Structure formats: structure tokens, C-alpha cells
Tab-separated table of C-alpha atoms in Angstrom:
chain	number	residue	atom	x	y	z
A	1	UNK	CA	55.513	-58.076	5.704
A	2	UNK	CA	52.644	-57.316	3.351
A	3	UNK	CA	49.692	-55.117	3.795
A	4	UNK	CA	46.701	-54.977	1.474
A	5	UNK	CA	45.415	-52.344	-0.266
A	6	UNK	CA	42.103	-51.610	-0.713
A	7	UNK	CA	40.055	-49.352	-3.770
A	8	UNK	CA	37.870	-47.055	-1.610
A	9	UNK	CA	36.128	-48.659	1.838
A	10	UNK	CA	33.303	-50.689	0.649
A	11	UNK	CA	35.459	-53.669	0.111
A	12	UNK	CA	32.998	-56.600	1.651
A	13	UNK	CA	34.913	-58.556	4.067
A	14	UNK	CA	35.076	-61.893	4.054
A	15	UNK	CA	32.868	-64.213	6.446
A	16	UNK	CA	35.403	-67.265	6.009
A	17	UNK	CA	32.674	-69.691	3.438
A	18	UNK	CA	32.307	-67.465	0.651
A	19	UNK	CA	34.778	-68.540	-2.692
A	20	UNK	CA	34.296	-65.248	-4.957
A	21	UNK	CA	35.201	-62.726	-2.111
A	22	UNK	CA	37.479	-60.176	-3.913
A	23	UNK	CA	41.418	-60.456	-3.000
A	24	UNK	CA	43.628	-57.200	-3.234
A	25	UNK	CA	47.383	-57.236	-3.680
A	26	UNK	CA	49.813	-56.532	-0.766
A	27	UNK	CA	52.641	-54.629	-0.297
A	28	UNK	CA	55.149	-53.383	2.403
A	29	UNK	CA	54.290	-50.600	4.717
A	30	UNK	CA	57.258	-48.443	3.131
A	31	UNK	CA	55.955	-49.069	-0.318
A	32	UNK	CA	52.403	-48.342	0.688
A	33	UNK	CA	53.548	-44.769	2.090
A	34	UNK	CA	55.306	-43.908	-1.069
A	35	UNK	CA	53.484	-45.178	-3.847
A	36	UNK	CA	51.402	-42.730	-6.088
A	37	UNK	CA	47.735	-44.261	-6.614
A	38	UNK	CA	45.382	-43.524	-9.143
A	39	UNK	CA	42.253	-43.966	-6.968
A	40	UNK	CA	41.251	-43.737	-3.477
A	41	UNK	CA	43.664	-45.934	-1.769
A	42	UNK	CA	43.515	-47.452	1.666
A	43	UNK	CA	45.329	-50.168	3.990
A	44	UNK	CA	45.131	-51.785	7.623
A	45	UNK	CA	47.354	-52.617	10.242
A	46	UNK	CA	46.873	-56.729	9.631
A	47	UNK	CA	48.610	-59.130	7.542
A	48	UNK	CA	48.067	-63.088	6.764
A	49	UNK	CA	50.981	-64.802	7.524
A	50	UNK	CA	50.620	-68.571	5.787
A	51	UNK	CA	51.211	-72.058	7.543
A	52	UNK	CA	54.987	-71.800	6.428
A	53	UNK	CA	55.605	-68.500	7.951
A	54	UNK	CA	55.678	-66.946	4.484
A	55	UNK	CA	53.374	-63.559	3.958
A	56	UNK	CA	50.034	-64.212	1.667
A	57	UNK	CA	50.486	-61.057	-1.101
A	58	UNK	CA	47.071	-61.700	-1.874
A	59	UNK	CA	44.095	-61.293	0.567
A	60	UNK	CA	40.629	-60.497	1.141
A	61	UNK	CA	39.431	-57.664	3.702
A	62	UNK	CA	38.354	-59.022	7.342
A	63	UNK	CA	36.275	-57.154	10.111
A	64	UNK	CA	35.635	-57.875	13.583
A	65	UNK	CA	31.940	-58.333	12.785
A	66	UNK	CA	31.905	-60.574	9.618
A	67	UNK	CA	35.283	-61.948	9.865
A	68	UNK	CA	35.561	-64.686	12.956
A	69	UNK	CA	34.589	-67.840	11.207
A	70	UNK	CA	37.347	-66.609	8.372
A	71	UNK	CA	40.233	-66.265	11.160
A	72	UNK	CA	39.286	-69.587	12.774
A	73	UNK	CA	39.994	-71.256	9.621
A	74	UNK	CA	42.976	-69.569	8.732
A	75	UNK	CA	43.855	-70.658	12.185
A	76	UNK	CA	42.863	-74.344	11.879
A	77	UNK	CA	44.995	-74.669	8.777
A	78	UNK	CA	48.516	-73.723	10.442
A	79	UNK	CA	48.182	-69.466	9.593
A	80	UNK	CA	47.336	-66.420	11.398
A	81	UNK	CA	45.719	-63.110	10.997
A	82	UNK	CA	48.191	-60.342	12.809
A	83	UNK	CA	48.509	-56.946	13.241
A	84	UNK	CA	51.344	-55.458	12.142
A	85	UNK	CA	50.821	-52.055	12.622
A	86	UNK	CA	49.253	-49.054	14.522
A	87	UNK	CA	47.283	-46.416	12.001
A	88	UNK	CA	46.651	-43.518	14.029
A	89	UNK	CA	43.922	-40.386	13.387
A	90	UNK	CA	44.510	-36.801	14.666
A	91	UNK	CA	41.601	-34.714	13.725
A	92	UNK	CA	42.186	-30.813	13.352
A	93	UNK	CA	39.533	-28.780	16.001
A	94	UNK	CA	37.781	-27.743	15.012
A	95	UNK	CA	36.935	-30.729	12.307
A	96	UNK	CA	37.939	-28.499	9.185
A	97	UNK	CA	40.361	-28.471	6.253
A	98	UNK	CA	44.026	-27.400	6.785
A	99	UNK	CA	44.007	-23.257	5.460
A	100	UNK	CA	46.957	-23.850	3.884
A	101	UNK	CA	50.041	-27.182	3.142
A	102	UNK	CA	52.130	-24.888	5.032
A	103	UNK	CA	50.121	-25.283	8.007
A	104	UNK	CA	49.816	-28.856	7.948
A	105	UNK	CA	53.188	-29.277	7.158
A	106	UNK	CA	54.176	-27.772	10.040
A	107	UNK	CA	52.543	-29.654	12.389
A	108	UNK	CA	53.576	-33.113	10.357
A	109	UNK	CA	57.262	-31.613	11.262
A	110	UNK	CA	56.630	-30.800	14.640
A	111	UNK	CA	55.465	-34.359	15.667
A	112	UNK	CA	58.323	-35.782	13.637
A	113	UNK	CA	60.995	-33.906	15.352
A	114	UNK	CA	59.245	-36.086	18.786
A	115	UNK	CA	58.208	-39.457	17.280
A	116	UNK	CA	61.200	-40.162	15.018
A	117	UNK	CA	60.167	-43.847	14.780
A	118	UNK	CA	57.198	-43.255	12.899
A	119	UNK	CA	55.532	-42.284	9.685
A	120	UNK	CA	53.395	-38.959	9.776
A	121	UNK	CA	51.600	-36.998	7.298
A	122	UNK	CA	49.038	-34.791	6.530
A	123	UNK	CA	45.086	-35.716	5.504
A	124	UNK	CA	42.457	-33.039	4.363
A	125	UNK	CA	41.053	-32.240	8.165
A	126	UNK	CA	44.511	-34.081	10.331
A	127	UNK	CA	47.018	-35.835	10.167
A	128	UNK	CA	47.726	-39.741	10.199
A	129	UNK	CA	50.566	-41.149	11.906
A	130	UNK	CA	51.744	-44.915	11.851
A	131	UNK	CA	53.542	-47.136	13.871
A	132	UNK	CA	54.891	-50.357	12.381
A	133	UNK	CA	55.161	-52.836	15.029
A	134	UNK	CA	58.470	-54.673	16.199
A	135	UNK	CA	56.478	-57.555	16.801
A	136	UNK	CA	53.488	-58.850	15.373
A	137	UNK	CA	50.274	-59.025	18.138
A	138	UNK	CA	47.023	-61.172	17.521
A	139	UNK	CA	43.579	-59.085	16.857
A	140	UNK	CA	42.582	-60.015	20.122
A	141	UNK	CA	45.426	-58.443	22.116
A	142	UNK	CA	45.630	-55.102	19.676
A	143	UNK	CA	43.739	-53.094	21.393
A	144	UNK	CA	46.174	-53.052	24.645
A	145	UNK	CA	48.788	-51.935	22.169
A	146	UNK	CA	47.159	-49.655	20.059
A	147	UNK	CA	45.942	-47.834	23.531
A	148	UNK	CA	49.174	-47.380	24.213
A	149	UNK	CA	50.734	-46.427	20.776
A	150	UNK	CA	47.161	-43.585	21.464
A	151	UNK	CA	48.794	-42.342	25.073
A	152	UNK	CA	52.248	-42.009	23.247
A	153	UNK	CA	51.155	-39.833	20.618
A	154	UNK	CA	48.573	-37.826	22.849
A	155	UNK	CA	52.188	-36.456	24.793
A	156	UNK	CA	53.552	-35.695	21.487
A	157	UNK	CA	51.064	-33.508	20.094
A	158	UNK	CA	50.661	-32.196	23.783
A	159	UNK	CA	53.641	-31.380	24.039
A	160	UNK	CA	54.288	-29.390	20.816
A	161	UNK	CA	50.654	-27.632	21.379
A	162	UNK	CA	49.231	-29.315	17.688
A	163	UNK	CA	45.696	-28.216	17.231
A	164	UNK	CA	44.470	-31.606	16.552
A	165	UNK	CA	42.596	-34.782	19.046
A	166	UNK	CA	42.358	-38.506	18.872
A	167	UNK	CA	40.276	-40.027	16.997
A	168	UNK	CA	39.312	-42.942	19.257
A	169	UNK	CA	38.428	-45.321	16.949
A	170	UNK	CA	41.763	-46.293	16.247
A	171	UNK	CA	41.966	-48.789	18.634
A	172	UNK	CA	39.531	-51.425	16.262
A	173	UNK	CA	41.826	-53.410	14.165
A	174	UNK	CA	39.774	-53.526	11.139
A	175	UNK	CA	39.490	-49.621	10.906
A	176	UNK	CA	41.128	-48.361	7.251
A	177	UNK	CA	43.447	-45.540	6.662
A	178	UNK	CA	43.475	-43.703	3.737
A	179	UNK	CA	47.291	-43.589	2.179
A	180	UNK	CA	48.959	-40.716	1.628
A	181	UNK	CA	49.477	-39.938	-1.980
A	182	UNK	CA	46.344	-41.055	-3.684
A	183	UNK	CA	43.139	-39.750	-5.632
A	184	UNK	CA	40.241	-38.722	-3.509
A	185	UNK	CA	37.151	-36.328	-5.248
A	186	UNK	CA	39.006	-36.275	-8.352
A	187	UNK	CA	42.537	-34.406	-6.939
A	188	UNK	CA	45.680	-35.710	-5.662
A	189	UNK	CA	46.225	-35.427	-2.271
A	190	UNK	CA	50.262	-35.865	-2.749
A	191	UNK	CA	50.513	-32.143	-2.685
A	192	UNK	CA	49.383	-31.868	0.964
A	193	UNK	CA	50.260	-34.826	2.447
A	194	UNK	CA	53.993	-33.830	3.746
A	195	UNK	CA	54.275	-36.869	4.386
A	196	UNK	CA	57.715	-37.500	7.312
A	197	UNK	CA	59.510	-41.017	7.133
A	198	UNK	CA	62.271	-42.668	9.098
A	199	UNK	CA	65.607	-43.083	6.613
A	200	UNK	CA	65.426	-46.769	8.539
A	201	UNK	CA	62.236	-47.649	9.638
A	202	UNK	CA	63.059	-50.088	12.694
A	203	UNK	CA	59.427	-50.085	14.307
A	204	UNK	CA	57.957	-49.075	17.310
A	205	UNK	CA	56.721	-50.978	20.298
A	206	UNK	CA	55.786	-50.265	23.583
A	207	UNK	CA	57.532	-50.300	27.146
């Protein structure tokens, strides 16, 4: 399944009747965590699937706001939007950088060692962890499961005392997450992103 990735976050979305909206290539999730980029990358949970079941490589950027008259003709003409997986923020408290990589690594370990089944890793003020789904869930139902992929990481970094809180915005579907190893201010955040993933990524999903 193939996720888009974006140059920065002012991407417009597309409002379904416009014909020189910009498309960005897609990848899979495991390529997306490992790749290298030379800009400020991002992705998003959703992916297009096409009339034939097959994965569109190619798509535009959709938002809640802009985006409904776009997914009711994707709809009309046999495809769907879906998510496909949960991107999760933990912001450091307070709101600061990490002092050091060892820090943050530490506390990308420590969640590891209790959510096995998903990718973690570090950002400049938190740390970003992300479920791929076991099955794929319409925008309209995300929500539910993104509320509970929230509850099931609040226990984890509960329970190993992480200095970090949600970031409740998570639960939109069109939010962006910035990937791990990419160019932000002119630096490469690859050297602090110690970055945690499954050696088989089977997915998470809840109950």
C-alpha cells in the first residue's frame, strides 16, 4: 500500500474539479521510514486505492475541509480514499528540544521495548510513533480508531514514565507527519531520529 509524500506542508489539496492540482509519488510505509530525503519530507495515514483494487502511486493531497467533493468522485467511479495508518505526536514538556540524541533515544527505546508492533522515533521537541493498520478504515470511521491507537500509547509512555503528552490532533486524518530522516532548516535530522522498526512489520489494530 502506497503513501504519498509531500515537499514541506503547503501542498494545496485538492477540491475534486481542479485538473492542474499537483500529484506526489507514493511509496510504502517501510520505504517512507527509511528513505533519506533531501528536503522537508512529510506523509499521511491515507491511500487511494483505484476501482480495480490496485494502489494509485500517484496522488494529490486531500483535507477534510477542501477535499469532500474530491472523495465523492473517487467514490462514484468504483475507488476509495482509506486510511491506512495511525501517525501519532508525543510532545516533550515542557515543548523544548531534546538536550541531547542520547536522551531521545532513550525514550524511542523505552516505548519500543512496550509497543513492538510499531514504528517510533525521535523529532526535534518528541517523538512520532506509527501504527500501520491491519485493515484499512474509511475517513469517516478514523477517528474511533485513531482514539484508540491515542489510549494505547498514552499506557505506554505511562507506564515507562516518558516525559512527553499527546498531541491531540492526531485524531484528524488529514494531519501530516514529518518523516524521519529528512532536511528541515538546512540539517539532517537522521542523526537524531533513532528511529525503532519491527524486523516484520505485521500492523496493528485494535481490540
Amino acid at each position: 500500500m502506497l503513501h504519498p509524500v509531500f515537499r514541506g506542508i503547503k501542498t494545496p489539496s485538492w477540491a475534486g474539479g481542479e485538473v492542474d492540482v499537483p500529484l506526489v509519488d507514493c511509496h510504502s510505509l517501510e520505504e517512507l521510514m527509511q528513505t533519506q530525503y533531501d528536503y522537508d519530507a512529510f506523509t499521511t495515514g491515507y491511500i487511494v486505492v483505484r476501482p480495480d483494487g490496485e494502489y494509485l502511486d500517484q496522488i494529490p493531497r486531500f483535507s477534510s475541509r477542501k477535499s469532500r467533493d474530491a472523495i465523492r468522485q473517487i467514490r462514484q467511479d468504483g475507488g476509495d480514499l482509506l486510511m491506512h495508518a495511525v501517525l501519532i505526536d508525543l510532545d516533550r514538556t515542557p515543548h523544548d528540544p531534546w538536550h541531547t540524541p542520547v536522551e531521545a533515544k532513550r525514550w524511542v527505546d523505552d516505548l519500543f521495548d512496550v509497543m513492538p508492533e510499531a514504528v517510533i522515533y525521535a523529532t526535534t521537541r518528541g517523538i512520532r510513533v506509527v501504527f500501520k493498520l491491519r485493515r484499512l478504515v474509511s475517513v469517516e470511521n478514523y477517528h474511533k480508531i485513531a482514539k484508540a491507537a491515542m489510549r494505547y500509547v498514552s499506557h505506554a509512555v505511562t507506564a515507562v514514565g516518558a516525559p512527553v503528552v499527546m498531541d491531540d490532533t492526531c485524531q484528524e486524518w488529514d494531519r501530516l507527519a514529518r518523516l524521519p530522516y529528512v532536511q528541515r532548516d538546512g540539517r539532517s535530522t537522521g542523526d537524531g531520529a533513532a528511529l525503532r522498526m519491527p524486523r516484520m512489520w505485521s500492523g496493528w489494530f485494535p481490540g
